[in-house]
Every structure is written in C-alpha cells, then in structure tokens.
C-alpha cells in the first residue's frame, strides 16, 4: 500500500451517528470499501469523503482498500446519505443496509462466476416420469422445468414454490439437467400489445410522457381495474428506450403469477429480489443490475437499494402497504425512498393502489402528485356487492352467523368457492374461567394466550411462548370458556356443518413456508377446494376466478383501534379482501359480520366509498393535528424494569425542551412519555414519547441535535432506545 498520508472520512457500521477519520492513500473515491481498525476490531467501512481531520487526535491508518472502484455508485450513495440524515440513523448502519450481505462482510465485488441453469431432460426414462404422479411437489417443479428454454433456480422456486431437495430428487432421477451460463442481455420479447381501455391508455400515456423527468404519479384503481397492465405498458416503453425499471411489490404479492406475467411481457431479463433468496442469489442480482445486464428488478422493500445502472421508471404497487416500512433498526419507508430516488435521477415514479395511503392522497390533492384514476373494472368483471350481517341480530355460533352459512351452502350447491377471512390464527383467542376468573395470559407480554387445538397448546402470538393447554382451569379445575374464533375453530365448525365440502386453511401455522403456501394456492385456483379459511395471506396478489363469496368473520377488531391510522388500515384491509370476490366472469358477494353495522367505517365500506372515507378522515386528522397535516417522530425505549425505560424517555424530554429553548426552535411539541399500546413484550416494558410539529424543518433540527445528545449520554446497557421518524404503527 502507498504511503498513508491523506485523511478520509469513513462510515463504519456501528450505532453512532457520525463518520470516523482514517489515514489512507490519496486516490480513494467515495463509495469504496475499506477495512479499518475500530477499537480492538476490524470493520468494513465505506469512504464518504476526503478532507481535513475533524479532531487533533492521532489517526489510525486504513488496513486495506477492498475496491478499485466504488461499490456504492454516486446516486445510490446520495440516496443512502439522504436517508441517514432524514431518519437520524447512524450512517454506517444505513450504508451497510444498502449493500448485499456478501459485500458487508468484506468479500470482493467480483463478477459472478456464472449462473447454474436447469431444464427438464429431453429424453427421460418412462418409469421415472410415471413415478411423478405420486409426488405432487416434484410434479410441479417438473412442470416449471418443462417450459421453453433454461431456467435459473430462483425462477424455478418462484414458479413452483419447491425447495432445493425437490430439484435434487429430479436431477437424481434423470428428469432434469443442468449447466452453467453467464447472464446475457436478451431483447424484449415479441408479444401482442396489451389492449387498454381509454382510462388505462390515458394513464399509461401520461407515465410514458413523463419518462426522463421527475414526476410522482398516484395511480388509483379498484381491484381488477387493470393497474398492472398500465405499469407493464409504461415499463416496456422505458426498457425500449434503454433504461431499467424498478418494480416494488409487498412481500405477500410476489406470486409466481405476477412474476410470470411480468416476464411474459418484459422478457427473461427481469430479476426478482426478495428475502427468500440466498445471499449469493441476491449478490448476483445486485451485480447484474449494476452492470446493466438486466432490464427490470421485481422486488420487495429492500430492492429499493438495487443500484440499477440507468433507472428509467419506478413502480410502487400497493403503495399503502405497511410492509414498505422497515419496523426495526434503520426504519426507512421504501415508498418515500422511491420518490427521493426518482427526484435524484429525474425519472417518474408511479404509486399504485386501490386504497391509497392518506399521505399520498393528500399529496395528490395538493398537486404534488399527479392523480391518475381508473374507475372501471378491467374486462367484464363487476364490483362485488357488500352486505352487513348484524351479529346482534344473528348471533354467531363458533364465529359464523346463519346468513353467512346459508350463503356458503348456496355456493357449494353451485360449485363455486368461498373465502372466509379472519384476522386470527389458532382456535380461540380468549380463554378464561368463569368460576375463579383465571385468564390465559402470557407471563412475558401484555397479551392473551391463544388456544391452538391442533397442538393442544396455549401460544403467545407476540413472543412465541408456548405452554400445554387442557380443557380445565389450572386453578380451580372448572371447564374453561373458549371465546372468539380463529382459523382452526372456523375450519372445525365448517367441517361439522358441511361434511362433504373440501376445506383449505391458509394461515402461518398451516402454510408457513413458500412451498406449502404455493401448493395450497394452486389447489384453490384449480378448483379442488370449496371453502378457504384464511388470514392476510389470502388478501393480496392472488386471482381466484372461482371465488364468488367472501365472508369477513370479525370486522370489529380494528374499529376502535388506539392507533390514529387504525380505521385507514381497517378499510384498506377489508376492501382488499372484498376484492377477492367475483373477479372474473361472475359477480361476487361480500358478507361482513359486525356488532357495529352503523359505524362510519362500515357504512363507507358498504358503498365502496374509500374516497368519501378519506375525505372525512383527512378532515379529522387536520383538526387533530395528525399526519399528513403534521410530522411525527417517536422515541421508543424498552427495558426489563419500566422505571429504567421511563428515565431514558424523561431525559429525551428534558434535553429536547432544553434544545428548543437554546436554539429558539418554535412549533415543536414534545409529549410526555407514555406506555406503548403493547406495554410489555418478551419480558421487556415498552414506553414511547411522541414529538410533533406542523413543519418538518424545525422538527428535524431538534431531532438532529437530540439524537446526538442521547447517543453521547449514558442510558445504561439494560435500556434499548430508538428513534422512528414518520412512524407508521404506534405499537
Ligand atoms: Zn378457575
Ligand atoms: Zn408473550
């Protein structure tokens, strides 16, 4: 290494909100990784700048330079630095989040050696083929392998939902073959143009006209109105002009159907990026995107950090979805970063949703976003009819009311499918003893234990705690009361009522892996299931053409939420699940069981009137001083002793008030610390403190100084504290 004489500012992955000075060679560019000594450790950091030292301390030299050219290119580095500043999060941790895992640990950013590809053997042994009929997973994978051309493992696992052991079995039986190939850029496939209706065409034209300029478009359209067609037409045009497309979707929507549809129209050069991929697969996609060897990335939240060589268009589908917000560590929001990225690169970003977030709707109404609406259902499909069942008049038994059961019976007679939607897994969410008042509650959390019948256990859905469950009270031996209905109880009740019906339960206990989920979804689509009992897993992305009835078993949970966004989230969720009904040729029905049929939220739901709901809700938020009319930040603290967490938040409050006075910052309100809605979780007490302002500027001035002051003070090892800028959930 040449003489180390120049001072560099290095972002080091430690929880401190600053960079560190090191000595190194003079020619280091920002975005290059270096290995530096940090206390007794060696860490992989990133060069931020070169310039005079911040302190007079004797500086330590850089141990090793890892890259000859920056791995964080200029615009992605700018995006990450902006995000670190905006979220007041340690810059070293933010930059690490922007790199593939392999590069965080200091591995070389080398060209991938090539990618293993597979196809079905052209001349398999007849007996091996026959044996497939007894192995449904192998059959699914073989079907995926039999499609035209060679396929990568991520493509195959996405299409089939199978694990690698299934592939190994097929290779062993001589039903599949493999080789290694280097990724190639392939031209756009020849496909028949998608025929758009006039509204879709107008929206697509608007996006295409915006290519090359920064613009945020909010594309609102009910389920089935054909938003995806609009994205695809605009994306194809962006690719045809030589740029790349970033397509973000919620984790749960990244289905084989969507992937196949996008690849069918945009070509095999579309790569996926999601948490189910291995570190090597993610690294390959990162490398190929950066080298300009792929035309589009279809990915979940963290795909926002993909360093596309020449991005031309960003799509954020289901922009209201809560999974875009990272809920721990570096708490970024992928939608907001997408807008920032579009402004840095001067390109358009499309936010799509049937039920846009109130933030985005407000921005559209204020003229900051261009508002594009699709009001008709695409093709021949019709809007489902929503009915309310008053559970005061029709008391449910095992969670189900008579009108809903009768409607299910009619579907069974006609050979149509029903979805029963419930937000709770397990059998009974409320268990107590009428004799002595005992309740099944978690010892580690402020939460009830849920009775799971299949495993005969009580389970805590917050911390995972399990204990054996019996039918009798552990204190007085009386028979326990099992209240409420989770997926298991509904399944049992439906089985009792309709013994001949084919049931399928879709919750995290039953379909926890991608493989299990895919095989069940396929059975539903094939029509070998009559009634689906499911949680949120069934609400998004899937198209079930035979479903003509959706029953929402318990809509009341979200009606009286302590979160000011509670009713927004509830309506988004219910409209989403209602959209599962009657998508293809047949009109659908939706039954909502509620004890509060006159609740304003339910009334708006009946009319499919999300926009009317949004108007009322926005008025209320304006009056109450909540987002989007105010900006929030939440300090959270948790500790084994509630007093320890409280004293940290009291220090936040005192220091904050002091800074406001000293710096003469006005219009910022620091609220007193309060217990979090979930007060205790996994044995730790949780408290929070809200900071609120009508204006972003003064809020961020305060947060910048306050977070640094909190970091330098001693909070004791036992207290964990964090800062969440623009929090989405108040729990
Ligand atoms: Zn008892
Ligand atoms: Zn617990």
XYZ file of C-alpha atoms and ligand atoms in Angstrom:
733
model
C 0.000 0.000 0.000
C 1.300 3.533 -0.822
C 2.249 5.896 1.984
C -0.814 6.642 4.110
C -0.960 10.379 4.314
C -4.411 11.596 3.266
C -7.279 11.897 5.776
C -10.534 10.146 4.801
C -13.936 10.203 6.450
C -15.181 6.626 6.758
C -18.688 5.370 7.580
C -18.218 2.418 9.931
C -21.103 0.009 10.734
C -21.502 0.935 14.397
C -24.520 2.525 16.111
C -23.018 6.019 16.199
C -24.312 8.996 14.252
C -21.022 10.157 12.741
C -18.161 9.181 10.462
C -14.571 8.480 11.550
C -11.251 9.820 10.256
C -8.540 7.441 8.998
C -5.302 7.859 7.072
C -5.053 6.254 3.644
C -3.820 6.619 0.066
C -4.787 9.843 -1.695
C -6.833 8.375 -4.544
C -9.818 6.880 -2.680
C -13.220 7.672 -4.162
C -16.444 7.961 -2.140
C -18.279 4.608 -2.134
C -15.120 2.465 -1.962
C -14.984 -0.110 0.855
C -12.043 -0.230 3.222
C -11.086 -2.360 6.223
C -10.327 -0.199 9.261
C -9.325 -0.845 12.863
C -12.106 0.057 15.279
C -11.088 -0.419 18.880
C -9.841 -3.997 19.004
C -11.954 -4.999 15.967
C -11.536 -4.790 12.197
C -14.611 -3.495 10.380
C -15.608 -2.958 6.749
C -16.403 0.712 6.220
C -17.202 2.948 3.254
C -15.273 6.064 2.193
C -17.523 9.139 2.386
C -15.134 11.988 1.647
C -11.545 13.128 1.783
C -10.569 16.233 3.687
C -9.120 17.758 6.826
C -9.372 15.785 10.064
C -12.184 16.612 12.485
C -10.004 16.291 15.570
C -6.380 16.681 16.550
C -6.177 13.036 17.672
C -3.543 10.785 16.204
C -5.270 8.976 13.331
C -5.008 5.264 12.594
C -4.324 4.053 9.057
C -6.732 2.146 6.838
C -5.720 -1.543 6.910
C -6.831 -2.496 3.419
C -8.658 -0.991 0.430
C -11.202 -3.524 -0.876
C -12.400 -1.962 -4.136
C -10.662 -0.354 -7.094
C -13.893 1.450 -7.981
C -16.829 2.469 -5.752
C -19.366 -0.285 -4.953
C -21.864 2.358 -3.885
C -22.305 4.434 -7.014
C -22.792 8.132 -6.718
C -26.590 8.247 -6.817
C -27.224 5.314 -4.505
C -24.679 6.780 -2.097
C -26.527 10.099 -2.232
C -29.840 8.335 -1.604
C -28.439 6.485 1.415
C -26.788 9.588 2.867
C -30.042 11.477 2.494
C -31.906 8.639 4.237
C -29.401 8.526 7.116
C -29.861 12.234 7.667
C -33.643 12.157 7.312
C -34.070 9.247 9.732
C -31.294 10.452 12.060
C -29.897 6.948 11.882
C -26.185 6.004 12.180
C -24.696 6.471 8.706
C -22.510 3.342 8.849
C -25.544 1.148 9.523
C -27.516 2.798 6.709
C -24.737 2.241 4.154
C -24.410 -1.383 5.274
C -28.160 -1.846 4.685
C -27.605 -0.591 1.127
C -25.043 -3.316 0.345
C -25.572 -7.040 -0.305
C -24.686 -9.156 2.740
C -21.637 -10.600 0.982
C -20.142 -7.143 0.497
C -20.860 -6.050 4.070
C -18.586 -8.806 5.285
C -15.729 -7.651 3.074
C -15.882 -10.152 0.205
C -14.632 -8.992 -3.191
C -17.217 -7.431 -5.529
C -16.310 -9.892 -8.270
C -18.279 -10.771 -11.374
C -20.477 -13.799 -10.623
C -18.842 -16.962 -11.932
C -21.900 -17.751 -13.941
C -25.274 -18.980 -13.013
C -26.459 -22.542 -12.843
C -29.438 -23.133 -15.103
C -31.797 -26.085 -15.435
C -34.346 -27.656 -17.733
C -36.367 -30.847 -17.965
C -34.429 -33.714 -19.573
C -35.457 -34.040 -23.226
C -35.492 -37.878 -23.042
C -36.412 -39.047 -19.541
C -36.954 -42.685 -18.602
C -40.624 -43.617 -18.830
C -40.728 -45.198 -15.358
C -39.215 -42.049 -13.805
C -41.975 -39.977 -15.419
C -44.626 -42.394 -14.172
C -43.287 -42.141 -10.629
C -44.007 -38.388 -10.696
C -47.741 -38.889 -10.303
C -47.176 -39.894 -6.677
C -45.062 -36.805 -5.869
C -47.014 -33.551 -6.312
C -44.083 -31.230 -5.453
C -41.800 -32.941 -7.981
C -44.625 -32.775 -10.486
C -44.957 -29.003 -10.001
C -41.245 -28.425 -10.364
C -41.077 -30.680 -13.408
C -43.847 -28.630 -14.997
C -41.855 -25.434 -14.382
C -38.721 -27.084 -15.825
C -40.607 -28.206 -18.920
C -41.350 -24.685 -20.089
C -39.399 -23.371 -23.100
C -35.682 -22.763 -22.511
C -33.368 -22.959 -19.487
C -34.288 -21.618 -16.060
C -32.398 -20.321 -13.034
C -33.109 -21.749 -9.602
C -34.769 -18.531 -8.322
C -37.140 -18.647 -11.308
C -37.967 -22.292 -10.667
C -38.568 -21.913 -6.971
C -40.732 -18.870 -7.642
C -42.780 -20.735 -10.243
C -43.189 -23.951 -8.254
C -42.737 -22.973 -4.622
C -40.471 -26.028 -4.235
C -37.328 -26.325 -2.137
C -33.918 -27.453 -3.410
C -34.432 -31.013 -2.167
C -37.135 -31.435 -4.818
C -34.713 -30.309 -7.527
C -32.062 -32.720 -6.246
C -34.581 -35.555 -6.453
C -35.418 -34.716 -10.082
C -31.732 -34.469 -11.049
C -31.087 -37.847 -9.413
C -33.952 -39.474 -11.294
C -32.664 -38.071 -14.581
C -35.748 -35.889 -15.047
C -33.784 -32.618 -15.039
C -30.421 -31.498 -16.363
C -28.170 -28.566 -15.555
C -25.305 -26.401 -16.846
C -23.638 -23.067 -16.082
C -24.170 -19.945 -18.139
C -23.157 -16.319 -17.966
C -26.054 -13.898 -17.871
C -26.892 -12.333 -21.207
C -28.999 -9.370 -22.070
C -31.990 -10.581 -24.075
C -34.187 -8.405 -26.292
C -37.770 -7.546 -25.359
C -39.996 -10.485 -26.304
C -42.356 -10.232 -29.245
C -45.770 -10.125 -27.646
C -49.187 -8.995 -28.625
C -49.735 -5.459 -27.343
C -51.921 -5.250 -24.238
C -55.259 -3.747 -25.184
C -56.021 -0.938 -22.747
C -59.320 0.797 -22.133
C -59.352 4.605 -22.622
C -58.668 5.355 -18.937
C -55.753 2.945 -18.798
C -54.376 4.304 -22.030
C -54.524 7.844 -20.727
C -52.701 6.819 -17.541
C -50.040 4.857 -19.446
C -49.525 7.732 -21.896
C -49.086 10.152 -19.058
C -46.397 7.983 -17.454
C -44.625 7.443 -20.777
C -44.651 11.190 -21.473
C -43.047 11.703 -18.071
C -40.065 9.428 -18.841
C -36.919 11.471 -18.410
C -38.425 13.913 -15.899
C -39.097 13.691 -12.184
C -42.770 13.245 -11.502
C -44.774 11.319 -8.906
C -47.994 9.779 -10.225
C -50.611 8.311 -7.919
C -52.491 5.646 -9.878
C -55.686 4.767 -8.077
C -57.883 1.972 -9.337
C -60.128 -0.566 -7.638
C -59.117 -4.238 -7.556
C -59.427 -5.579 -11.070
C -59.240 -2.180 -12.781
C -56.015 -3.154 -14.535
C -53.252 -1.167 -12.849
C -50.710 -3.881 -13.659
C -51.393 -3.504 -17.395
C -50.656 0.216 -17.091
C -47.363 -0.468 -15.283
C -46.335 -3.054 -17.867
C -47.036 -0.861 -20.890
C -45.086 2.051 -19.368
C -42.256 -0.245 -18.211
C -41.879 -1.790 -21.659
C -41.535 1.643 -23.186
C -38.910 2.643 -20.588
C -36.931 -0.539 -21.355
C -37.271 0.004 -25.104
C -35.643 3.404 -24.576
C -32.643 1.722 -22.989
C -33.322 2.264 -19.299
C -34.116 -0.111 -16.427
C -37.250 -0.438 -14.329
C -37.587 -0.938 -10.585
C -40.868 -2.608 -9.661
C -41.644 -2.815 -5.930
C -44.407 -5.030 -4.533
C -45.364 -6.144 -0.997
C -43.753 -9.454 0.024
C -47.074 -11.278 0.010
C -47.905 -10.167 -3.568
C -44.732 -11.506 -5.163
C -46.507 -14.556 -6.556
C -45.494 -16.895 -9.388
C -48.450 -15.500 -11.404
C -47.164 -11.935 -11.138
C -43.597 -12.962 -11.970
C -44.740 -14.965 -14.994
C -46.887 -12.085 -16.192
C -44.099 -9.521 -15.875
C -41.562 -11.826 -17.569
C -44.058 -12.658 -20.297
C -44.324 -9.014 -21.257
C -40.888 -7.638 -20.362
C -38.733 -10.693 -21.059
C -36.494 -13.053 -19.119
C -34.220 -10.193 -18.131
C -36.481 -9.372 -15.213
C -34.866 -10.482 -11.957
C -36.563 -10.895 -8.603
C -35.205 -9.735 -5.282
C -36.791 -10.840 -2.024
C -35.956 -12.156 1.421
C -36.380 -15.806 0.422
C -33.287 -15.702 -1.815
C -29.815 -16.792 -0.727
C -27.039 -14.240 -0.182
C -25.363 -15.445 -3.385
C -28.536 -15.030 -5.460
C -29.077 -11.551 -4.093
C -25.479 -10.644 -4.819
C -25.813 -11.840 -8.423
C -28.894 -9.708 -8.965
C -27.130 -6.730 -7.391
C -24.114 -7.228 -9.658
C -26.150 -7.715 -12.832
C -28.343 -4.677 -12.122
C -25.276 -2.540 -11.618
C -23.652 -3.827 -14.799
C -26.809 -3.035 -16.778
C -27.308 -6.705 -17.661
C -30.922 -6.861 -16.528
C -33.847 -4.773 -17.671
C -36.004 -4.776 -14.565
C -35.934 -5.727 -10.910
C -39.151 -7.007 -9.353
C -38.669 -6.953 -5.621
C -39.842 -6.233 -2.114
C -38.929 -3.398 0.276
C -35.133 -3.650 0.292
C -34.977 -3.843 -3.525
C -35.125 -0.031 -3.357
C -31.336 -0.203 -2.785
C -30.651 -2.007 -6.086
C -28.005 0.035 -7.924
C -29.586 -0.028 -11.395
C -27.126 1.291 -13.944
C -29.641 3.514 -15.682
C -33.011 3.593 -13.905
C -35.832 4.996 -16.026
C -39.033 4.231 -14.123
C -40.015 3.170 -10.602
C -43.314 1.479 -9.778
C -44.505 1.048 -6.181
C -47.524 -1.254 -6.295
C -49.929 -1.317 -3.311
C -48.187 1.827 -2.134
C -50.308 1.921 1.052
C -48.974 -1.457 2.183
C -47.399 -1.432 5.624
C -44.657 -3.860 4.618
C -42.861 -0.998 2.830
C -41.917 0.403 6.212
C -38.961 -1.249 7.936
C -40.058 -1.759 11.539
C -36.706 -2.102 13.282
C -33.150 -0.809 13.001
C -32.980 1.615 10.062
C -36.696 2.418 9.851
C -36.970 3.627 6.261
C -40.078 3.674 4.102
C -39.441 2.234 0.627
C -42.164 4.388 -0.975
C -40.620 7.584 0.345
C -37.141 6.494 -0.724
C -38.553 5.677 -4.175
C -39.814 9.252 -4.518
C -36.454 10.609 -3.370
C -34.633 8.338 -5.809
C -36.868 9.478 -8.669
C -36.062 13.097 -7.866
C -32.307 12.371 -7.735
C -32.404 10.602 -11.110
C -35.019 12.837 -12.774
C -37.362 9.969 -13.585
C -41.057 9.262 -12.945
C -42.320 7.142 -10.055
C -45.781 5.544 -10.093
C -47.536 4.817 -6.796
C -50.394 2.397 -7.385
C -53.211 1.363 -5.057
C -56.928 0.678 -4.828
C -56.875 2.346 -1.425
C -54.028 4.888 -1.386
C -52.470 5.984 1.885
C -53.964 9.245 3.110
C -50.494 10.791 2.829
C -50.365 10.060 -0.900
C -53.971 11.132 -1.482
C -53.306 14.388 0.303
C -50.204 14.982 -1.827
C -52.245 14.298 -4.958
C -54.941 16.751 -3.907
C -52.358 19.400 -3.099
C -50.952 18.960 -6.601
C -47.616 17.447 -5.533
C -48.507 14.091 -7.101
C -50.244 13.717 -10.426
C -53.548 11.897 -9.751
C -54.462 9.184 -12.286
C -57.675 7.250 -11.702
C -59.058 4.019 -13.116
C -62.741 3.857 -12.251
C -63.863 0.817 -14.260
C -63.082 -2.807 -13.700
C -60.869 -4.116 -16.486
C -62.575 -6.577 -18.841
C -66.011 -7.909 -17.975
C -65.696 -8.222 -14.187
C -68.149 -6.425 -11.907
C -67.802 -4.857 -8.468
C -68.863 -7.227 -5.665
C -71.900 -6.392 -3.562
C -71.085 -5.837 0.106
C -73.667 -6.745 2.799
C -73.513 -6.326 6.533
C -74.696 -9.006 8.959
C -75.547 -7.519 12.356
C -74.186 -10.046 14.828
C -76.548 -8.580 17.458
C -79.493 -9.873 15.402
C -77.802 -13.036 14.098
C -75.596 -14.240 16.954
C -72.643 -16.211 15.569
C -72.009 -19.786 16.645
C -68.333 -20.742 16.523
C -67.790 -17.422 14.770
C -70.313 -17.954 11.953
C -73.805 -16.431 11.558
C -76.746 -18.165 9.873
C -76.973 -15.820 6.855
C -73.287 -16.430 6.108
C -73.682 -20.206 6.484
C -76.679 -20.170 4.123
C -74.733 -18.174 1.548
C -71.877 -20.693 1.768
C -74.408 -23.515 1.231
C -75.646 -21.866 -1.978
C -72.056 -21.633 -3.261
C -71.498 -25.323 -2.554
C -74.675 -26.195 -4.489
C -73.482 -24.172 -7.469
C -69.894 -25.471 -7.337
C -68.445 -22.023 -6.548
C -65.797 -21.137 -3.988
C -65.970 -19.210 -0.711
C -63.252 -17.394 1.217
C -63.743 -16.991 4.968
C -61.443 -14.235 6.141
C -60.376 -13.878 9.752
C -57.504 -11.967 11.217
C -56.628 -14.557 13.863
C -54.911 -17.881 13.653
C -55.327 -20.604 16.247
C -58.579 -21.879 17.759
C -59.741 -19.483 20.485
C -58.102 -16.110 21.142
C -59.803 -15.609 24.530
C -59.613 -18.316 27.199
C -60.843 -17.824 30.746
C -62.523 -19.475 33.714
C -65.998 -18.344 34.765
C -65.566 -19.948 38.204
C -62.459 -18.221 39.510
C -61.730 -15.568 36.877
C -58.426 -17.092 35.673
C -57.319 -15.898 32.212
C -54.820 -17.434 29.838
C -52.280 -14.602 29.573
C -48.622 -14.511 28.615
C -46.189 -14.104 31.518
C -43.777 -12.189 29.309
C -46.121 -9.866 27.392
C -49.236 -7.824 27.927
C -51.146 -10.238 25.701
C -53.650 -13.068 25.915
C -52.575 -16.587 25.085
C -54.328 -18.127 22.094
C -55.563 -21.713 22.314
C -54.234 -23.859 19.447
C -56.256 -27.020 19.153
C -54.020 -28.944 16.733
C -51.048 -28.838 19.116
C -53.138 -28.636 22.340
C -51.154 -25.615 23.460
C -51.611 -22.041 24.538
C -49.422 -19.808 22.403
C -48.410 -16.166 22.620
C -48.509 -14.541 19.186
C -46.223 -11.728 20.327
C -43.226 -13.571 21.799
C -43.814 -17.158 20.667
C -44.162 -18.555 24.218
C -45.953 -21.939 24.334
C -47.418 -23.996 27.149
C -49.548 -27.157 27.308
C -53.282 -26.472 27.351
C -56.040 -28.567 28.859
C -59.809 -28.245 28.913
C -59.828 -27.373 32.625
C -58.820 -24.360 34.672
C -55.312 -24.766 36.158
C -56.503 -23.010 39.356
C -59.924 -24.489 40.145
C -60.342 -27.321 37.592
C -63.619 -25.919 36.209
C -64.199 -26.258 32.455
C -62.554 -23.379 30.601
C -64.507 -20.993 28.382
C -63.072 -20.713 24.867
C -64.054 -17.347 23.368
C -63.678 -15.886 19.892
C -62.942 -17.760 16.699
C -59.598 -18.227 14.997
C -58.919 -20.095 11.768
C -58.812 -23.533 13.432
C -62.199 -23.111 15.090
C -63.818 -21.884 11.868
C -62.349 -24.826 9.994
C -63.784 -27.244 12.536
C -67.208 -25.548 12.530
C -67.416 -25.540 8.725
C -66.346 -29.157 8.600
C -69.174 -30.036 11.003
C -71.745 -28.061 9.057
C -70.672 -29.073 5.522
C -69.120 -32.541 5.927
C -68.751 -33.095 2.176
C -67.036 -29.774 1.438
C -63.325 -29.611 0.671
C -61.729 -27.147 3.103
C -58.376 -25.433 2.981
C -56.898 -23.440 5.852
C -54.375 -20.758 4.923
C -52.571 -19.261 7.901
C -48.990 -19.102 9.081
C -49.321 -22.344 11.063
C -50.640 -24.323 8.120
C -48.876 -22.648 5.172
C -45.792 -21.182 6.810
C -43.334 -21.941 4.021
C -43.479 -20.650 0.449
C -43.730 -24.253 -0.748
C -46.793 -25.065 1.359
C -48.409 -21.738 0.504
C -47.935 -22.202 -3.243
C -49.291 -25.731 -3.283
C -52.425 -24.617 -1.424
C -52.930 -21.585 -3.641
C -52.632 -23.808 -6.667
C -55.279 -26.179 -5.306
C -57.616 -23.210 -4.821
C -57.048 -21.973 -8.364
C -57.526 -25.447 -9.808
C -60.905 -25.604 -8.081
C -60.216 -28.643 -5.882
C -61.139 -26.603 -2.788
C -64.637 -25.377 -1.875
C -64.039 -23.216 1.193
C -60.840 -21.362 2.076
C -60.335 -20.182 5.660
C -57.535 -17.669 5.659
C -55.737 -14.752 7.257
C -53.966 -11.851 5.500
C -52.123 -14.471 3.440
C -55.103 -14.590 1.061
C -55.738 -10.861 0.764
C -53.201 -9.826 -1.834
C -51.969 -10.576 -5.271
C -53.822 -13.806 -5.898
C -56.502 -14.112 -8.514
C -59.082 -16.783 -7.688
C -61.539 -16.856 -10.600
C -63.993 -19.256 -8.913
C -64.498 -17.309 -5.680
C -67.931 -15.651 -5.572
C -68.339 -15.186 -1.814
C -66.088 -13.608 0.796
C -67.157 -13.744 4.439
C -65.409 -11.411 6.879
C -65.923 -13.074 10.237
C -64.880 -10.318 12.586
C -64.551 -6.779 11.276
C -64.794 -5.208 14.718
C -61.218 -5.688 15.910
C -59.949 -2.658 14.014
C -62.944 -0.356 14.554
C -61.820 1.027 17.890
C -58.055 0.976 17.458
C -55.855 3.214 19.605
C -53.758 3.958 16.517
C -54.909 7.095 14.682
C -54.379 5.156 11.428
C -56.491 2.227 12.699
C -59.586 2.912 10.590
C -57.482 3.666 7.498
C -55.712 0.304 7.846
C -59.015 -1.488 8.517
C -60.764 -0.107 5.456
C -57.757 -0.861 3.242
C -57.678 -4.427 4.539
C -61.425 -5.027 4.153
C -61.633 -3.551 0.652
C -58.648 -5.646 -0.333
C -60.228 -8.867 0.891
C -63.584 -7.870 -0.661
C -61.766 -7.553 -3.987
C -61.114 -11.325 -3.895
C -64.781 -11.927 -4.703
C -66.029 -12.268 -8.256
C -63.009 -11.122 -10.197
C -63.513 -12.990 -13.417
C -66.878 -13.649 -15.029
C -69.239 -13.884 -12.082
C -70.439 -11.089 -9.813
C -69.308 -11.606 -6.235
C -70.807 -11.059 -2.813
C -69.114 -9.991 0.400
C -70.645 -10.580 3.858
C -69.298 -8.556 6.761
C -70.185 -9.784 10.268
C -70.136 -6.913 12.754
C -71.710 -5.806 16.019
C -71.466 -2.192 14.829
C -73.303 -2.004 11.494
C -73.741 1.777 11.803
C -70.064 2.524 12.403
C -68.966 5.175 9.835
C -66.170 2.902 8.638
C -68.617 0.072 7.878
C -71.030 2.491 6.156
C -68.278 3.697 3.794
C -67.304 0.102 3.149
C -70.861 -0.755 2.063
C -70.705 1.935 -0.603
C -67.148 1.010 -1.680
C -66.582 4.658 -0.848
C -62.910 4.800 0.052
C -62.570 8.330 -1.289
C -65.513 9.521 0.834
C -63.917 7.858 3.840
C -60.621 9.565 3.015
C -62.309 12.995 2.897
C -63.825 12.592 6.361
C -60.682 11.062 7.796
C -58.454 13.815 6.382
C -60.726 16.475 7.911
C -60.428 14.774 11.289
C -56.671 14.497 11.030
C -56.397 18.165 10.103
C -58.338 19.128 13.216
C -56.458 16.732 15.475
C -53.048 17.689 14.100
C -52.010 14.281 12.776
C -50.213 13.324 9.543
C -50.378 14.323 6.749
C -51.051 17.693 8.424
C -48.289 17.265 10.974
C -44.998 15.407 11.156
C -44.300 12.868 13.868
C -41.317 11.184 15.401
C -41.450 8.516 18.064
C -38.755 7.789 20.628
C -39.179 4.255 21.942
C -37.463 2.750 24.962
C -37.680 -0.735 26.414
C -36.164 -2.378 29.469
C -36.771 -5.180 31.976
C -37.707 -2.528 34.539
C -40.333 0.005 33.442
C -38.586 2.698 35.514
C -35.344 2.384 33.502
C -37.154 2.919 30.203
C -39.101 5.814 31.682
C -35.992 7.607 32.924
C -34.419 7.455 29.444
C -37.527 8.991 27.870
C -37.654 11.633 30.582
C -34.116 12.526 29.644
C -35.230 12.767 25.989
C -37.938 15.171 27.079
C -35.702 17.339 29.276
C -32.909 17.536 26.689
C -35.446 18.219 23.962
C -37.071 21.092 25.866
C -33.626 22.496 26.580
C -32.632 22.399 22.892
C -35.922 24.041 21.869
C -35.200 26.921 24.287
C -31.491 27.304 23.499
C -31.930 27.154 19.740
C -35.190 29.117 19.772
C -36.943 26.423 17.737
C -40.680 27.053 17.568
C -43.736 24.981 16.732
C -42.436 21.644 18.017
C -44.352 19.802 20.699
C -42.721 17.144 22.911
C -45.360 14.957 24.537
C -44.812 13.192 27.861
C -43.644 9.554 27.846
C -46.485 7.005 27.888
C -46.639 3.200 27.890
C -46.787 1.713 24.363
C -50.137 0.141 23.385
C -48.409 -3.242 23.790
C -46.956 -2.375 27.166
C -44.851 -5.448 27.744
C -43.364 -7.771 25.185
C -40.994 -10.728 25.664
C -40.337 -9.645 29.231
C -39.480 -6.027 28.425
C -41.518 -2.962 29.305
C -42.054 -0.587 26.407
C -42.653 3.137 26.572
C -42.780 5.825 23.939
C -42.598 9.569 23.553
C -44.026 11.468 20.620
C -42.592 14.611 19.059
C -44.887 16.508 16.737
C -44.706 19.571 14.517
C -46.705 21.174 11.734
C -43.438 21.803 9.904
C -40.705 19.383 9.014
C -37.786 21.853 9.246
C -37.915 22.695 12.967
C -38.759 19.068 13.859
C -35.657 17.794 12.098
C -33.415 20.476 13.599
C -34.497 19.284 17.020
C -34.196 15.560 16.188
C -30.686 16.001 14.791
C -29.352 17.607 17.952
C -31.416 15.488 20.300
C -30.414 12.118 18.832
C -26.718 13.008 19.023
C -27.123 14.183 22.617
C -28.962 10.987 23.599
C -26.266 8.908 21.962
C -23.449 10.561 23.869
C -25.235 10.264 27.219
C -25.218 7.067 29.278
C -28.538 5.270 29.143
C -27.355 2.085 30.813
C -26.876 -1.197 28.987
C -30.276 -2.514 30.011
C -32.309 0.102 28.109
C -32.744 -0.079 24.346
C -33.935 3.153 22.773
C -34.663 4.060 19.172
C -35.961 6.924 17.082
C -38.637 6.366 14.432
C -39.165 9.286 12.032
C -42.627 9.197 10.378
C -43.736 6.151 12.410
C -46.412 4.028 10.741
C -47.512 1.996 13.727
C -47.966 3.328 17.210
C -47.472 -0.077 18.901
Zn -60.873 -21.413 37.536
Zn -45.656 -13.388 25.043
